[in-house]
């Protein structure tokens, strides 16, 4: 996740959009109740969408000889 400090004008939906996260994830990660006010200066954990892992070959690929 990513730690951010709430700035003036920040909203959970805005932070979720900016950091490509989900509103529900942010609320759950920070124990925020629906309707709760975000206070400027509050540190929030932004859970990030896991990046799709790129498969890494365990052995180098050897090109096949042309036939």
Short mmCIF file of N, CA, C and O in Angstrom, two decimals:
data_model
loop_
_atom_site.label_atom_id
_atom_site.label_comp_id
_atom_site.label_asym_id
_atom_site.label_seq_id
_atom_site.Cartn_x
_atom_site.Cartn_y
_atom_site.Cartn_z
N UNK A 1 0.82 -1.20 0.00
CA UNK A 1 0.00 0.00 0.00
C UNK A 1 0.86 1.25 0.00
O UNK A 1 2.08 1.19 0.01
N UNK A 2 0.17 2.37 0.01
CA UNK A 2 0.83 3.67 -0.10
C UNK A 2 0.30 4.54 1.03
O UNK A 2 -0.89 4.56 1.28
N UNK A 3 1.19 5.24 1.72
CA UNK A 3 0.75 6.16 2.77
C UNK A 3 0.61 7.56 2.16
O UNK A 3 1.51 8.02 1.48
N UNK A 4 -0.55 8.18 2.38
CA UNK A 4 -0.75 9.56 1.92
C UNK A 4 -1.27 10.39 3.09
O UNK A 4 -1.87 9.85 4.01
N UNK A 5 -1.01 11.68 3.04
CA UNK A 5 -1.53 12.60 4.05
C UNK A 5 -2.69 13.35 3.43
O UNK A 5 -2.58 13.87 2.32
N UNK A 6 -3.81 13.37 4.14
CA UNK A 6 -5.01 14.04 3.64
C UNK A 6 -4.73 15.53 3.49
O UNK A 6 -4.24 16.17 4.42
N UNK A 7 -5.02 16.06 2.31
CA UNK A 7 -4.86 17.48 2.01
C UNK A 7 -6.25 18.12 1.95
O UNK A 7 -7.25 17.43 1.81
N UNK A 8 -6.28 19.43 2.00
CA UNK A 8 -7.54 20.15 1.88
C UNK A 8 -8.24 19.77 0.58
O UNK A 8 -7.61 19.75 -0.48
N UNK A 9 -9.50 19.41 0.66
CA UNK A 9 -10.27 19.05 -0.53
C UNK A 9 -10.22 17.58 -0.90
O UNK A 9 -10.93 17.15 -1.81
N UNK A 10 -9.38 16.79 -0.22
CA UNK A 10 -9.31 15.36 -0.52
C UNK A 10 -10.59 14.64 -0.10
O UNK A 10 -11.18 14.97 0.93
N UNK A 11 -10.99 13.68 -0.89
CA UNK A 11 -12.10 12.81 -0.53
C UNK A 11 -11.62 11.38 -0.73
O UNK A 11 -10.64 11.15 -1.46
N UNK A 12 -12.31 10.44 -0.10
CA UNK A 12 -11.91 9.04 -0.26
C UNK A 12 -12.06 8.63 -1.72
O UNK A 12 -11.18 7.99 -2.28
N UNK A 13 -13.15 9.06 -2.35
CA UNK A 13 -13.35 8.68 -3.76
C UNK A 13 -12.28 9.32 -4.64
O UNK A 13 -11.77 8.68 -5.57
N UNK A 14 -11.89 10.55 -4.32
CA UNK A 14 -10.84 11.22 -5.10
C UNK A 14 -9.50 10.53 -4.94
O UNK A 14 -8.77 10.34 -5.92
N UNK A 15 -9.17 10.14 -3.70
CA UNK A 15 -7.92 9.45 -3.44
C UNK A 15 -7.93 8.08 -4.12
O UNK A 15 -6.93 7.66 -4.70
N UNK A 16 -9.06 7.39 -4.06
CA UNK A 16 -9.17 6.07 -4.69
C UNK A 16 -8.92 6.20 -6.19
O UNK A 16 -8.17 5.41 -6.77
N UNK A 17 -9.54 7.22 -6.80
CA UNK A 17 -9.38 7.43 -8.24
C UNK A 17 -7.93 7.79 -8.58
O UNK A 17 -7.35 7.22 -9.51
N UNK A 18 -7.35 8.70 -7.82
CA UNK A 18 -6.00 9.18 -8.09
C UNK A 18 -4.98 8.06 -7.98
O UNK A 18 -4.01 8.01 -8.72
N UNK A 19 -5.17 7.15 -7.02
CA UNK A 19 -4.18 6.10 -6.78
C UNK A 19 -4.61 4.74 -7.33
O UNK A 19 -4.02 3.73 -6.99
N UNK A 20 -5.67 4.74 -8.16
CA UNK A 20 -6.19 3.51 -8.77
C UNK A 20 -6.48 2.45 -7.71
O UNK A 20 -6.08 1.30 -7.83
N UNK A 21 -7.19 2.88 -6.65
CA UNK A 21 -7.58 1.98 -5.57
C UNK A 21 -9.10 1.90 -5.54
O UNK A 21 -9.76 2.35 -6.48
N UNK A 22 -9.65 1.33 -4.49
CA UNK A 22 -11.10 1.20 -4.33
C UNK A 22 -11.51 1.90 -3.04
O UNK A 22 -10.81 1.78 -2.02
N UNK A 23 -12.65 2.59 -3.07
CA UNK A 23 -13.17 3.28 -1.88
C UNK A 23 -13.28 2.31 -0.71
O UNK A 23 -12.83 2.60 0.39
N UNK A 24 -13.89 1.14 -0.95
CA UNK A 24 -14.09 0.15 0.12
C UNK A 24 -12.77 -0.27 0.74
O UNK A 24 -12.67 -0.46 1.95
N UNK A 25 -11.75 -0.46 -0.09
CA UNK A 25 -10.44 -0.90 0.41
C UNK A 25 -9.86 0.15 1.34
O UNK A 25 -9.32 -0.17 2.39
N UNK A 26 -9.93 1.43 0.92
CA UNK A 26 -9.37 2.52 1.72
C UNK A 26 -10.10 2.62 3.06
O UNK A 26 -9.48 2.73 4.11
N UNK A 27 -11.44 2.54 3.02
CA UNK A 27 -12.23 2.64 4.24
C UNK A 27 -11.89 1.49 5.19
O UNK A 27 -11.72 1.69 6.39
N UNK A 28 -11.77 0.29 4.63
CA UNK A 28 -11.47 -0.88 5.45
C UNK A 28 -10.05 -0.80 6.03
O UNK A 28 -9.84 -1.06 7.22
N UNK A 29 -9.08 -0.42 5.20
CA UNK A 29 -7.68 -0.37 5.64
C UNK A 29 -7.46 0.68 6.74
O UNK A 29 -6.54 0.55 7.54
N UNK A 30 -8.33 1.70 6.78
CA UNK A 30 -8.14 2.80 7.73
C UNK A 30 -9.24 2.87 8.79
O UNK A 30 -9.33 3.84 9.52
N UNK A 31 -10.09 1.84 8.83
CA UNK A 31 -11.22 1.79 9.79
C UNK A 31 -12.06 3.06 9.72
O UNK A 31 -12.40 3.64 10.74
N UNK A 32 -12.38 3.48 8.50
CA UNK A 32 -13.21 4.68 8.31
C UNK A 32 -14.66 4.23 8.18
O UNK A 32 -14.97 3.32 7.40
N UNK A 33 -15.53 4.87 8.95
CA UNK A 33 -16.95 4.54 8.90
C UNK A 33 -17.62 5.40 7.82
O UNK A 33 -17.19 6.52 7.59
N UNK A 34 -18.70 4.87 7.19
CA UNK A 34 -19.41 5.68 6.20
C UNK A 34 -19.86 7.01 6.81
O UNK A 34 -20.35 7.04 7.94
N UNK A 35 -19.63 8.08 6.09
CA UNK A 35 -20.04 9.40 6.56
C UNK A 35 -19.01 10.09 7.45
O UNK A 35 -19.19 11.23 7.82
N UNK A 36 -17.93 9.38 7.78
CA UNK A 36 -16.88 9.97 8.63
C UNK A 36 -16.14 11.05 7.85
O UNK A 36 -15.88 10.90 6.67
N UNK A 37 -15.79 12.13 8.53
CA UNK A 37 -15.07 13.23 7.90
C UNK A 37 -13.58 12.93 7.87
O UNK A 37 -13.03 12.44 8.85
N UNK A 38 -12.95 13.23 6.74
CA UNK A 38 -11.49 13.11 6.65
C UNK A 38 -10.89 14.40 7.19
O UNK A 38 -11.27 15.48 6.76
N UNK A 39 -9.96 14.28 8.12
CA UNK A 39 -9.33 15.47 8.68
C UNK A 39 -8.01 15.72 7.97
O UNK A 39 -7.24 14.79 7.74
N UNK A 40 -7.76 16.99 7.62
CA UNK A 40 -6.51 17.37 6.95
C UNK A 40 -5.34 16.96 7.84
O UNK A 40 -5.38 17.14 9.06
N UNK A 41 -4.34 16.36 7.23
CA UNK A 41 -3.16 15.95 7.97
C UNK A 41 -3.21 14.49 8.41
O UNK A 41 -2.21 13.94 8.85
N UNK A 42 -4.38 13.85 8.28
CA UNK A 42 -4.50 12.44 8.66
C UNK A 42 -3.72 11.58 7.67
O UNK A 42 -3.80 11.78 6.47
N UNK A 43 -2.98 10.62 8.18
CA UNK A 43 -2.25 9.69 7.32
C UNK A 43 -3.20 8.55 6.96
O UNK A 43 -3.84 7.98 7.84
N UNK A 44 -3.30 8.27 5.68
CA UNK A 44 -4.16 7.18 5.23
C UNK A 44 -3.34 6.15 4.47
O UNK A 44 -2.44 6.50 3.71
N UNK A 45 -3.67 4.88 4.68
CA UNK A 45 -3.07 3.80 3.90
C UNK A 45 -3.95 3.59 2.67
O UNK A 45 -5.16 3.42 2.81
N UNK A 46 -3.35 3.65 1.49
CA UNK A 46 -4.09 3.42 0.25
C UNK A 46 -3.69 2.04 -0.27
O UNK A 46 -2.58 1.86 -0.76
N UNK A 47 -4.58 1.04 -0.13
CA UNK A 47 -4.25 -0.27 -0.69
C UNK A 47 -4.25 -0.17 -2.22
O UNK A 47 -5.14 0.44 -2.80
N UNK A 48 -3.23 -0.72 -2.84
CA UNK A 48 -3.12 -0.63 -4.30
C UNK A 48 -3.54 -1.93 -4.95
O UNK A 48 -3.39 -3.00 -4.36
N UNK A 49 -4.06 -1.81 -6.16
CA UNK A 49 -4.42 -3.00 -6.93
C UNK A 49 -3.13 -3.75 -7.22
O UNK A 49 -2.18 -3.15 -7.72
N UNK A 50 -3.06 -5.04 -6.89
CA UNK A 50 -1.82 -5.78 -7.16
C UNK A 50 -1.51 -5.76 -8.66
O UNK A 50 -2.40 -5.98 -9.47
N UNK A 51 -0.29 -5.45 -8.97
CA UNK A 51 0.12 -5.45 -10.38
C UNK A 51 0.12 -6.89 -10.87
O UNK A 51 0.41 -7.81 -10.11
N UNK A 52 -0.23 -7.07 -12.12
CA UNK A 52 -0.21 -8.42 -12.69
C UNK A 52 1.24 -8.86 -12.77
O UNK A 52 2.05 -8.19 -13.41
N UNK A 53 1.57 -9.95 -12.09
CA UNK A 53 2.98 -10.37 -12.12
C UNK A 53 3.39 -10.81 -13.52
O UNK A 53 2.63 -11.47 -14.21
N UNK A 54 4.56 -10.38 -13.92
CA UNK A 54 5.08 -10.79 -15.23
C UNK A 54 5.82 -12.10 -15.00
O UNK A 54 6.72 -12.14 -14.17
N UNK A 55 5.40 -13.16 -15.70
CA UNK A 55 6.10 -14.43 -15.48
C UNK A 55 7.57 -14.31 -15.87
O UNK A 55 7.89 -13.78 -16.93
N UNK A 56 8.43 -14.74 -15.00
CA UNK A 56 9.86 -14.68 -15.28
C UNK A 56 10.33 -16.10 -15.56
O UNK A 56 10.16 -16.97 -14.71
N UNK A 57 10.88 -16.32 -16.74
CA UNK A 57 11.37 -17.67 -17.03
C UNK A 57 12.52 -18.03 -16.08
O UNK A 57 13.35 -17.20 -15.79
N UNK A 58 12.48 -19.27 -15.58
CA UNK A 58 13.51 -19.68 -14.63
C UNK A 58 14.80 -20.05 -15.37
O UNK A 58 15.87 -19.98 -14.81
N UNK A 59 14.68 -20.45 -16.62
CA UNK A 59 15.86 -20.75 -17.40
C UNK A 59 15.85 -19.86 -18.63
O UNK A 59 14.78 -19.55 -19.15
N UNK A 60 17.02 -19.44 -19.09
CA UNK A 60 17.05 -18.60 -20.29
C UNK A 60 16.46 -19.37 -21.48
O UNK A 60 16.66 -20.57 -21.60
N UNK A 61 15.73 -18.64 -22.29
CA UNK A 61 15.15 -19.29 -23.48
C UNK A 61 16.20 -19.37 -24.57
O UNK A 61 16.84 -18.38 -24.90
N UNK A 62 16.36 -20.57 -25.09
CA UNK A 62 17.34 -20.76 -26.18
C UNK A 62 16.56 -20.81 -27.48
O UNK A 62 15.63 -21.61 -27.60
N UNK A 63 16.91 -19.96 -28.43
CA UNK A 63 16.19 -20.01 -29.71
C UNK A 63 16.43 -21.36 -30.39
O UNK A 63 17.51 -21.90 -30.34
N UNK A 64 15.34 -21.84 -30.97
CA UNK A 64 15.46 -23.11 -31.70
C UNK A 64 16.14 -22.86 -33.03
O UNK A 64 15.91 -21.83 -33.65
N UNK A 65 16.99 -23.81 -33.48
CA UNK A 65 17.61 -23.62 -34.79
C UNK A 65 16.54 -23.61 -35.88
O UNK A 65 15.58 -24.36 -35.80
N UNK A 66 16.72 -22.77 -36.87
CA UNK A 66 15.78 -22.71 -37.99
C UNK A 66 15.84 -24.03 -38.75
O UNK A 66 16.90 -24.58 -38.93
N UNK A 67 14.65 -24.49 -39.20
CA UNK A 67 14.65 -25.77 -39.94
C UNK A 67 14.57 -25.52 -41.41
O UNK A 67 14.06 -24.50 -41.84
#
